[in-house]
């Protein structure tokens, strides 16, 4: 009896087809439709929120929503043309998340193993593979990332377009979680070591020394640190959503051309007013610290209107949108109408503030 006569022999298998069809996630198809409607060749979805946070709340998990990957670091690019079915869908992430990304990415997505030999950076890949307009949400895209991409894009074939409404939010619709606005707590000076008023004054002295008229602090941990406040708007992070704007009384901001002796620099906290209302302890703390309270929705218009000739932003922690607002809403940094010089420098950490 031969082996072929054995009752346990498996039946002959059919040769696999040479062509396979990869099913594309419906959300990806809808996103590409939105891109085509806006004449975009590609759209970038970063991990960060409007404050360039690594860890974000559920309402800002746009990359996870569209791709399925929910690690803390990674950036997606979706195109309307390329080798894929209707375009490419790529995720860049680092070695911590290769296995997780392989398991979580939806159908139609490709993992780009950041840092591996032969894997180009996101900006390099776009510069070589995308012809046309590249869309970004300027509120969640950092100045550093923007400048890096712009430097690599061929001027003849590539252009960055700031898209007013986040395209992922359009797809998410009413199912997108609400932004948290939890209670803000005062961090006592006995624990902080230095009062918020002293921290602000130290920073303002640095601004006056450098003739800086306006500074925006966007990173949530820096806002909380500077004002001696703590929150819980992001899980496992003692922060709350807000911005601090400092306005220094330099001569160019005085009507008579002279700086008035003893005038205090203005410190403004932009925050959800519902988190402040009714909390007398918090209000008293901010008043004592010399901080004015404004609703966070007023930030854009205020930045356009503030008198300033020299502004300071941390390009790694401030968004393109903040820079555009300071320029009066103009996306073109070379515009003749722009009279504001924007200095890009790291945000003032504990050592720069002279605090502990």
mmCIF file of C-alpha atoms in Angstrom:
data_model
loop_
_atom_site.group_PDB
_atom_site.id
_atom_site.type_symbol
_atom_site.label_atom_id
_atom_site.label_comp_id
_atom_site.label_asym_id
_atom_site.label_seq_id
_atom_site.Cartn_x
_atom_site.Cartn_y
_atom_site.Cartn_z
ATOM 1 C CA UNK A 1 0.000 0.000 0.000
ATOM 2 C CA UNK A 2 1.490 3.340 -0.963
ATOM 3 C CA UNK A 3 1.332 6.519 1.006
ATOM 4 C CA UNK A 4 -1.074 7.932 -1.539
ATOM 5 C CA UNK A 5 -3.560 5.165 -0.695
ATOM 6 C CA UNK A 6 -3.635 6.077 3.021
ATOM 7 C CA UNK A 7 -7.058 7.120 4.271
ATOM 8 C CA UNK A 8 -5.324 9.897 6.235
ATOM 9 C CA UNK A 9 -3.782 11.541 3.200
ATOM 10 C CA UNK A 10 -5.040 15.086 2.727
ATOM 11 C CA UNK A 11 -6.861 15.822 -0.519
ATOM 12 C CA UNK A 12 -4.922 17.796 -3.101
ATOM 13 C CA UNK A 13 -5.074 21.530 -2.532
ATOM 14 C CA UNK A 14 -6.015 24.099 -5.161
ATOM 15 C CA UNK A 15 -3.265 26.437 -6.228
ATOM 16 C CA UNK A 16 -3.778 29.916 -4.755
ATOM 17 C CA UNK A 17 -4.958 32.657 -7.044
ATOM 18 C CA UNK A 18 -2.284 35.053 -8.242
ATOM 19 C CA UNK A 19 -4.479 38.094 -7.556
ATOM 20 C CA UNK A 20 -5.833 39.073 -4.140
ATOM 21 C CA UNK A 21 -8.157 41.880 -3.159
ATOM 22 C CA UNK A 22 -7.477 43.808 0.026
ATOM 23 C CA UNK A 23 -10.637 45.112 1.614
ATOM 24 C CA UNK A 24 -10.399 48.807 2.480
ATOM 25 C CA UNK A 25 -11.907 50.181 5.675
ATOM 26 C CA UNK A 26 -15.050 52.236 4.881
ATOM 27 C CA UNK A 27 -13.771 55.193 6.930
ATOM 28 C CA UNK A 28 -10.659 55.298 4.773
ATOM 29 C CA UNK A 29 -12.779 55.473 1.633
ATOM 30 C CA UNK A 30 -14.846 58.305 3.102
ATOM 31 C CA UNK A 31 -11.705 60.197 4.114
ATOM 32 C CA UNK A 32 -10.341 59.976 0.578
ATOM 33 C CA UNK A 33 -13.625 61.368 -0.698
ATOM 34 C CA UNK A 34 -13.188 64.366 1.615
ATOM 35 C CA UNK A 35 -9.649 64.835 0.317
ATOM 36 C CA UNK A 36 -10.742 64.825 -3.308
ATOM 37 C CA UNK A 37 -13.527 67.311 -2.588
ATOM 38 C CA UNK A 38 -10.865 69.704 -1.259
ATOM 39 C CA UNK A 39 -8.290 69.014 -3.998
ATOM 40 C CA UNK A 40 -5.898 67.443 -1.502
ATOM 41 C CA UNK A 41 -3.423 64.780 -2.560
ATOM 42 C CA UNK A 42 -2.665 63.781 1.040
ATOM 43 C CA UNK A 43 -3.737 64.439 4.627
ATOM 44 C CA UNK A 44 -1.623 64.094 7.770
ATOM 45 C CA UNK A 45 -3.113 62.877 11.067
ATOM 46 C CA UNK A 46 -0.732 63.320 14.040
ATOM 47 C CA UNK A 47 -1.167 61.867 17.515
ATOM 48 C CA UNK A 48 -1.161 65.185 19.324
ATOM 49 C CA UNK A 49 -3.894 67.527 20.466
ATOM 50 C CA UNK A 50 -3.867 71.333 20.208
ATOM 51 C CA UNK A 51 -1.196 71.480 22.927
ATOM 52 C CA UNK A 52 1.145 68.889 21.360
ATOM 53 C CA UNK A 53 0.463 66.459 24.203
ATOM 54 C CA UNK A 54 1.764 62.897 23.915
ATOM 55 C CA UNK A 55 -1.128 61.550 25.980
ATOM 56 C CA UNK A 56 -4.514 62.882 24.921
ATOM 57 C CA UNK A 57 -8.133 62.614 25.986
ATOM 58 C CA UNK A 58 -10.627 60.462 24.076
ATOM 59 C CA UNK A 59 -11.906 63.389 21.987
ATOM 60 C CA UNK A 60 -8.427 63.908 20.508
ATOM 61 C CA UNK A 61 -7.673 60.276 19.604
ATOM 62 C CA UNK A 62 -8.163 60.976 15.898
ATOM 63 C CA UNK A 63 -5.308 58.794 14.725
ATOM 64 C CA UNK A 64 -6.688 55.841 16.670
ATOM 65 C CA UNK A 65 -10.175 56.464 15.295
ATOM 66 C CA UNK A 66 -9.116 56.404 11.652
ATOM 67 C CA UNK A 67 -6.366 53.744 11.773
ATOM 68 C CA UNK A 68 -7.208 51.506 14.747
ATOM 69 C CA UNK A 69 -3.780 51.978 16.330
ATOM 70 C CA UNK A 70 -4.027 53.536 19.819
ATOM 71 C CA UNK A 71 -0.403 53.706 20.940
ATOM 72 C CA UNK A 72 0.776 57.028 22.371
ATOM 73 C CA UNK A 73 3.091 57.866 19.453
ATOM 74 C CA UNK A 74 2.525 57.734 15.721
ATOM 75 C CA UNK A 75 1.524 59.774 12.685
ATOM 76 C CA UNK A 76 -0.691 58.790 9.767
ATOM 77 C CA UNK A 77 -0.657 59.866 6.149
ATOM 78 C CA UNK A 78 -3.543 59.135 3.791
ATOM 79 C CA UNK A 79 -3.237 59.819 0.066
ATOM 80 C CA UNK A 80 -5.609 59.730 -2.888
ATOM 81 C CA UNK A 81 -3.040 58.201 -5.242
ATOM 82 C CA UNK A 82 -0.342 55.560 -4.946
ATOM 83 C CA UNK A 83 0.187 51.806 -4.974
ATOM 84 C CA UNK A 84 -2.824 51.061 -2.772
ATOM 85 C CA UNK A 85 -6.468 50.703 -3.743
ATOM 86 C CA UNK A 86 -7.422 54.337 -4.317
ATOM 87 C CA UNK A 87 -4.335 55.601 -2.514
ATOM 88 C CA UNK A 88 -1.998 54.875 0.361
ATOM 89 C CA UNK A 89 -2.651 54.758 4.100
ATOM 90 C CA UNK A 90 0.533 54.737 6.170
ATOM 91 C CA UNK A 91 1.363 54.835 9.873
ATOM 92 C CA UNK A 92 4.757 55.875 11.212
ATOM 93 C CA UNK A 93 5.572 54.768 14.756
ATOM 94 C CA UNK A 94 8.663 53.792 16.723
ATOM 95 C CA UNK A 95 9.979 50.418 17.872
ATOM 96 C CA UNK A 96 7.929 50.410 21.071
ATOM 97 C CA UNK A 97 4.780 49.875 19.034
ATOM 98 C CA UNK A 98 5.671 47.733 16.005
ATOM 99 C CA UNK A 99 3.931 44.633 17.357
ATOM 100 C CA UNK A 100 0.913 46.563 18.632
ATOM 101 C CA UNK A 101 0.503 48.411 15.349
ATOM 102 C CA UNK A 102 0.686 45.163 13.365
ATOM 103 C CA UNK A 103 -2.150 43.801 15.471
ATOM 104 C CA UNK A 104 -4.349 46.908 15.558
ATOM 105 C CA UNK A 105 -4.131 48.557 12.139
ATOM 106 C CA UNK A 106 -7.313 48.320 10.105
ATOM 107 C CA UNK A 107 -7.486 46.820 6.629
ATOM 108 C CA UNK A 108 -5.777 48.862 3.969
ATOM 109 C CA UNK A 109 -3.121 50.336 6.279
ATOM 110 C CA UNK A 110 0.655 49.885 6.045
ATOM 111 C CA UNK A 111 3.094 50.150 8.966
ATOM 112 C CA UNK A 112 6.195 52.285 8.419
ATOM 113 C CA UNK A 113 8.725 51.154 11.023
ATOM 114 C CA UNK A 114 10.238 54.453 12.062
ATOM 115 C CA UNK A 115 13.999 54.323 12.551
ATOM 116 C CA UNK A 116 14.449 51.020 10.713
ATOM 117 C CA UNK A 117 16.983 50.819 7.885
ATOM 118 C CA UNK A 118 15.492 51.806 4.554
ATOM 119 C CA UNK A 119 12.354 53.383 6.050
ATOM 120 C CA UNK A 120 12.099 57.068 5.079
ATOM 121 C CA UNK A 121 10.826 59.708 7.448
ATOM 122 C CA UNK A 122 7.287 60.948 6.952
ATOM 123 C CA UNK A 123 8.359 64.241 5.381
ATOM 124 C CA UNK A 124 10.868 62.531 3.087
ATOM 125 C CA UNK A 125 8.269 59.989 1.934
ATOM 126 C CA UNK A 126 5.727 62.724 1.189
ATOM 127 C CA UNK A 127 8.267 64.786 -0.729
ATOM 128 C CA UNK A 128 9.022 61.841 -3.006
ATOM 129 C CA UNK A 129 5.571 60.267 -3.365
ATOM 130 C CA UNK A 130 2.951 63.023 -3.187
ATOM 131 C CA UNK A 131 2.324 65.455 -6.004
ATOM 132 C CA UNK A 132 -0.087 68.175 -5.022
ATOM 133 C CA UNK A 133 -1.499 69.745 -1.875
ATOM 134 C CA UNK A 134 -0.848 68.193 1.532
ATOM 135 C CA UNK A 135 -3.563 68.983 4.069
ATOM 136 C CA UNK A 136 -3.038 69.510 7.792
ATOM 137 C CA UNK A 137 -5.134 70.708 10.710
ATOM 138 C CA UNK A 138 -3.033 73.705 11.855
ATOM 139 C CA UNK A 139 -4.418 73.464 15.394
ATOM 140 C CA UNK A 140 -2.818 70.065 16.038
ATOM 141 C CA UNK A 141 0.267 70.370 13.820
ATOM 142 C CA UNK A 142 3.395 71.748 15.462
ATOM 143 C CA UNK A 143 5.488 74.536 13.975
ATOM 144 C CA UNK A 144 8.545 72.235 13.947
ATOM 145 C CA UNK A 145 6.713 69.548 11.963
ATOM 146 C CA UNK A 146 5.389 72.156 9.547
ATOM 147 C CA UNK A 147 8.836 73.655 8.934
ATOM 148 C CA UNK A 148 10.406 70.235 8.438
ATOM 149 C CA UNK A 149 7.776 69.231 5.883
ATOM 150 C CA UNK A 150 7.902 72.559 4.079
ATOM 151 C CA UNK A 151 11.686 72.363 3.760
ATOM 152 C CA UNK A 152 11.453 68.976 2.057
ATOM 153 C CA UNK A 153 8.461 69.557 -0.253
ATOM 154 C CA UNK A 154 9.424 70.445 -3.826
ATOM 155 C CA UNK A 155 8.131 73.970 -4.475
ATOM 156 C CA UNK A 156 7.065 73.021 -7.981
ATOM 157 C CA UNK A 157 4.901 70.035 -7.028
ATOM 158 C CA UNK A 158 4.063 70.326 -3.323
ATOM 159 C CA UNK A 159 2.186 72.726 -1.057
ATOM 160 C CA UNK A 160 0.938 72.568 2.534
ATOM 161 C CA UNK A 161 -2.690 73.570 3.000
ATOM 162 C CA UNK A 162 -4.177 74.433 6.393
ATOM 163 C CA UNK A 163 -7.631 72.812 6.457
ATOM 164 C CA UNK A 164 -10.023 74.774 8.655
ATOM 165 C CA UNK A 165 -12.097 71.832 9.934
ATOM 166 C CA UNK A 166 -10.415 68.620 10.999
ATOM 167 C CA UNK A 167 -11.419 65.955 8.461
ATOM 168 C CA UNK A 168 -11.363 63.179 11.043
ATOM 169 C CA UNK A 169 -13.825 65.137 13.181
ATOM 170 C CA UNK A 170 -16.154 65.306 10.182
ATOM 171 C CA UNK A 171 -16.090 61.515 9.891
ATOM 172 C CA UNK A 172 -16.446 61.087 13.659
ATOM 173 C CA UNK A 173 -19.514 63.327 13.793
ATOM 174 C CA UNK A 174 -21.749 63.257 16.856
ATOM 175 C CA UNK A 175 -20.042 60.107 18.150
ATOM 176 C CA UNK A 176 -16.882 62.027 18.987
ATOM 177 C CA UNK A 177 -16.474 62.216 22.800
ATOM 178 C CA UNK A 178 -16.948 65.572 24.491
ATOM 179 C CA UNK A 179 -13.893 67.500 25.654
ATOM 180 C CA UNK A 180 -13.383 67.117 29.430
ATOM 181 C CA UNK A 181 -13.729 70.197 31.629
ATOM 182 C CA UNK A 182 -13.009 68.813 35.078
ATOM 183 C CA UNK A 183 -12.349 70.671 38.320
ATOM 184 C CA UNK A 184 -9.111 72.644 38.550
ATOM 185 C CA UNK A 185 -7.275 72.507 41.882
ATOM 186 C CA UNK A 186 -4.869 75.026 43.381
ATOM 187 C CA UNK A 187 -1.414 73.525 44.008
ATOM 188 C CA UNK A 188 -0.281 75.043 47.332
ATOM 189 C CA UNK A 189 2.932 77.040 47.393
ATOM 190 C CA UNK A 190 4.095 74.814 50.270
ATOM 191 C CA UNK A 191 4.278 71.987 47.730
ATOM 192 C CA UNK A 192 5.264 74.065 44.693
ATOM 193 C CA UNK A 193 8.074 75.927 46.447
ATOM 194 C CA UNK A 194 7.521 79.172 44.511
ATOM 195 C CA UNK A 195 4.343 81.200 44.071
ATOM 196 C CA UNK A 196 2.706 81.549 40.677
ATOM 197 C CA UNK A 197 3.123 85.326 40.938
ATOM 198 C CA UNK A 198 6.899 84.994 41.342
ATOM 199 C CA UNK A 199 7.152 82.515 38.465
ATOM 200 C CA UNK A 200 5.276 84.886 36.186
ATOM 201 C CA UNK A 201 7.399 87.866 37.250
ATOM 202 C CA UNK A 202 10.623 85.917 36.599
ATOM 203 C CA UNK A 203 9.421 85.022 33.149
ATOM 204 C CA UNK A 204 8.319 88.573 32.404
ATOM 205 C CA UNK A 205 11.748 89.905 33.339
ATOM 206 C CA UNK A 206 13.219 87.585 30.732
ATOM 207 C CA UNK A 207 10.698 88.853 28.155
ATOM 208 C CA UNK A 208 11.542 92.495 28.857
ATOM 209 C CA UNK A 209 15.260 91.775 28.662
ATOM 210 C CA UNK A 210 14.763 90.258 25.201
ATOM 211 C CA UNK A 211 12.253 92.936 24.102
ATOM 212 C CA UNK A 212 9.588 90.278 23.622
ATOM 213 C CA UNK A 213 6.086 91.715 23.698
ATOM 214 C CA UNK A 214 4.039 88.533 23.563
ATOM 215 C CA UNK A 215 4.606 84.942 24.643
ATOM 216 C CA UNK A 216 2.221 82.015 24.304
ATOM 217 C CA UNK A 217 2.565 78.985 26.572
ATOM 218 C CA UNK A 218 0.598 76.089 25.117
ATOM 219 C CA UNK A 219 1.998 72.914 26.679
ATOM 220 C CA UNK A 220 -0.452 71.803 29.360
ATOM 221 C CA UNK A 221 2.168 70.739 31.884
ATOM 222 C CA UNK A 222 3.852 74.137 31.575
ATOM 223 C CA UNK A 223 0.560 75.980 32.022
ATOM 224 C CA UNK A 224 -0.173 73.953 35.170
ATOM 225 C CA UNK A 225 3.355 74.437 36.489
ATOM 226 C CA UNK A 226 3.489 78.195 35.859
ATOM 227 C CA UNK A 227 0.163 78.905 37.560
ATOM 228 C CA UNK A 228 0.499 76.346 40.381
ATOM 229 C CA UNK A 229 -2.675 74.609 39.261
ATOM 230 C CA UNK A 230 -3.555 70.967 38.685
ATOM 231 C CA UNK A 231 -6.332 69.246 36.745
ATOM 232 C CA UNK A 232 -7.578 65.902 35.427
ATOM 233 C CA UNK A 233 -8.757 66.599 31.866
ATOM 234 C CA UNK A 234 -6.361 63.921 30.539
ATOM 235 C CA UNK A 235 -6.298 60.558 32.300
ATOM 236 C CA UNK A 236 -3.252 59.990 34.527
ATOM 237 C CA UNK A 237 -1.973 63.513 33.785
ATOM 238 C CA UNK A 238 -2.461 66.359 36.321
ATOM 239 C CA UNK A 239 -3.338 68.943 33.680
ATOM 240 C CA UNK A 240 -6.283 70.928 32.337
ATOM 241 C CA UNK A 241 -6.971 72.487 28.925
ATOM 242 C CA UNK A 242 -5.766 76.046 28.724
ATOM 243 C CA UNK A 243 -3.227 78.519 27.362
ATOM 244 C CA UNK A 244 -1.272 81.298 29.042
ATOM 245 C CA UNK A 245 -0.489 84.499 27.142
ATOM 246 C CA UNK A 246 1.967 87.024 28.554
ATOM 247 C CA UNK A 247 1.963 90.601 27.277
ATOM 248 C CA UNK A 248 4.982 92.690 28.222
ATOM 249 C CA UNK A 249 4.737 96.497 28.318
ATOM 250 C CA UNK A 250 7.582 97.278 25.920
ATOM 251 C CA UNK A 251 7.896 100.820 24.525
ATOM 252 C CA UNK A 252 6.191 99.939 21.260
ATOM 253 C CA UNK A 253 3.023 99.111 23.184
ATOM 254 C CA UNK A 254 2.855 102.517 24.916
ATOM 255 C CA UNK A 255 0.943 105.372 23.289
ATOM 256 C CA UNK A 256 3.473 107.940 24.438
ATOM 257 C CA UNK A 257 6.431 105.800 23.362
ATOM 258 C CA UNK A 258 7.669 105.340 26.911
ATOM 259 C CA UNK A 259 7.411 102.434 29.303
ATOM 260 C CA UNK A 260 5.554 103.404 32.449
ATOM 261 C CA UNK A 261 7.538 102.664 35.578
ATOM 262 C CA UNK A 262 6.132 99.881 37.713
ATOM 263 C CA UNK A 263 3.581 98.687 35.167
ATOM 264 C CA UNK A 264 2.886 94.958 35.497
ATOM 265 C CA UNK A 265 3.063 92.587 32.551
ATOM 266 C CA UNK A 266 -0.354 91.179 31.701
ATOM 267 C CA UNK A 267 -0.828 87.427 32.254
ATOM 268 C CA UNK A 268 -3.955 85.882 30.745
ATOM 269 C CA UNK A 269 -5.270 82.367 31.280
ATOM 270 C CA UNK A 270 -7.472 81.113 28.458
ATOM 271 C CA UNK A 271 -9.604 78.295 29.816
ATOM 272 C CA UNK A 272 -13.117 76.895 29.724
ATOM 273 C CA UNK A 273 -14.880 79.489 31.887
ATOM 274 C CA UNK A 274 -17.137 76.772 33.358
ATOM 275 C CA UNK A 275 -14.077 75.407 35.164
ATOM 276 C CA UNK A 276 -13.547 78.731 36.929
ATOM 277 C CA UNK A 277 -17.069 79.937 37.661
ATOM 278 C CA UNK A 278 -18.244 79.438 41.232
ATOM 279 C CA UNK A 279 -14.815 78.393 42.511
ATOM 280 C CA UNK A 280 -13.885 81.267 44.838
ATOM 281 C CA UNK A 281 -10.625 79.673 45.975
ATOM 282 C CA UNK A 282 -9.430 79.278 42.390
ATOM 283 C CA UNK A 283 -10.544 82.773 41.416
ATOM 284 C CA UNK A 284 -8.776 84.289 44.417
ATOM 285 C CA UNK A 285 -5.580 82.372 43.629
ATOM 286 C CA UNK A 286 -5.519 83.664 40.045
ATOM 287 C CA UNK A 287 -6.324 87.215 41.134
ATOM 288 C CA UNK A 288 -3.556 87.150 43.732
ATOM 289 C CA UNK A 289 -1.176 85.841 41.062
ATOM 290 C CA UNK A 290 -2.054 88.735 38.744
ATOM 291 C CA UNK A 291 -3.758 86.514 36.174
ATOM 292 C CA UNK A 292 -6.718 87.626 34.062
ATOM 293 C CA UNK A 293 -9.235 84.959 32.977
ATOM 294 C CA UNK A 294 -10.577 84.736 29.423
ATOM 295 C CA UNK A 295 -12.683 82.024 27.789
ATOM 296 C CA UNK A 296 -10.565 79.725 25.662
ATOM 297 C CA UNK A 297 -12.705 80.435 22.576
ATOM 298 C CA UNK A 298 -11.467 84.045 22.605
ATOM 299 C CA UNK A 299 -7.808 83.153 22.118
ATOM 300 C CA UNK A 300 -7.688 83.281 18.318
ATOM 301 C CA UNK A 301 -9.262 86.715 17.949
ATOM 302 C CA UNK A 302 -7.248 88.119 20.852
ATOM 303 C CA UNK A 303 -3.954 86.972 19.316
ATOM 304 C CA UNK A 304 -4.883 88.740 16.091
ATOM 305 C CA UNK A 305 -5.644 91.983 17.893
ATOM 306 C CA UNK A 306 -2.889 92.176 20.525
ATOM 307 C CA UNK A 307 -0.306 94.858 19.687
ATOM 308 C CA UNK A 308 3.013 93.132 19.146
ATOM 309 C CA UNK A 309 6.167 93.466 17.100
ATOM 310 C CA UNK A 310 8.093 90.603 18.655
ATOM 311 C CA UNK A 311 6.450 87.360 19.817
ATOM 312 C CA UNK A 312 7.889 84.164 21.269
ATOM 313 C CA UNK A 313 6.637 80.627 20.591
ATOM 314 C CA UNK A 314 8.105 77.214 21.323
ATOM 315 C CA UNK A 315 8.013 75.573 17.847
ATOM 316 C CA UNK A 316 7.901 72.082 19.333
ATOM 317 C CA UNK A 317 4.956 72.786 21.619
ATOM 318 C CA UNK A 318 2.989 75.472 19.782
ATOM 319 C CA UNK A 319 0.766 74.847 16.790
ATOM 320 C CA UNK A 320 0.817 76.357 13.321
ATOM 321 C CA UNK A 321 -2.589 77.838 14.150
ATOM 322 C CA UNK A 322 -1.161 79.886 17.028
ATOM 323 C CA UNK A 323 1.517 81.261 14.739
ATOM 324 C CA UNK A 324 -1.063 82.102 12.077
ATOM 325 C CA UNK A 325 -3.269 83.915 14.592
ATOM 326 C CA UNK A 326 -0.358 86.028 15.818
ATOM 327 C CA UNK A 327 0.245 86.957 12.194
ATOM 328 C CA UNK A 328 -3.312 88.166 11.952
ATOM 329 C CA UNK A 329 -4.697 84.926 10.556
ATOM 330 C CA UNK A 330 -2.262 84.905 7.640
ATOM 331 C CA UNK A 331 -0.772 81.511 6.783
ATOM 332 C CA UNK A 332 2.007 83.072 4.687
ATOM 333 C CA UNK A 333 4.970 83.991 6.870
ATOM 334 C CA UNK A 334 6.394 85.988 3.972
ATOM 335 C CA UNK A 335 3.312 88.195 3.627
ATOM 336 C CA UNK A 336 4.178 91.872 3.277
ATOM 337 C CA UNK A 337 1.366 92.789 5.651
ATOM 338 C CA UNK A 338 2.966 90.783 8.454
ATOM 339 C CA UNK A 339 4.835 93.079 10.832
ATOM 340 C CA UNK A 340 5.326 90.676 13.723
ATOM 341 C CA UNK A 341 8.681 88.998 14.249
ATOM 342 C CA UNK A 342 8.156 85.556 15.776
ATOM 343 C CA UNK A 343 11.017 84.083 17.740
ATOM 344 C CA UNK A 344 11.109 80.281 17.915
ATOM 345 C CA UNK A 345 12.650 79.154 21.179
ATOM 346 C CA UNK A 346 12.085 76.448 23.753
ATOM 347 C CA UNK A 347 9.457 77.125 26.376
ATOM 348 C CA UNK A 348 10.693 78.318 29.757
ATOM 349 C CA UNK A 349 11.173 75.272 31.929
ATOM 350 C CA UNK A 350 11.794 75.210 35.663
ATOM 351 C CA UNK A 351 15.460 76.146 35.323
ATOM 352 C CA UNK A 352 14.767 79.087 33.008
ATOM 353 C CA UNK A 353 12.140 80.383 35.383
ATOM 354 C CA UNK A 354 14.580 80.083 38.254
ATOM 355 C CA UNK A 355 12.112 77.897 40.146
ATOM 356 C CA UNK A 356 12.090 74.456 41.691
#
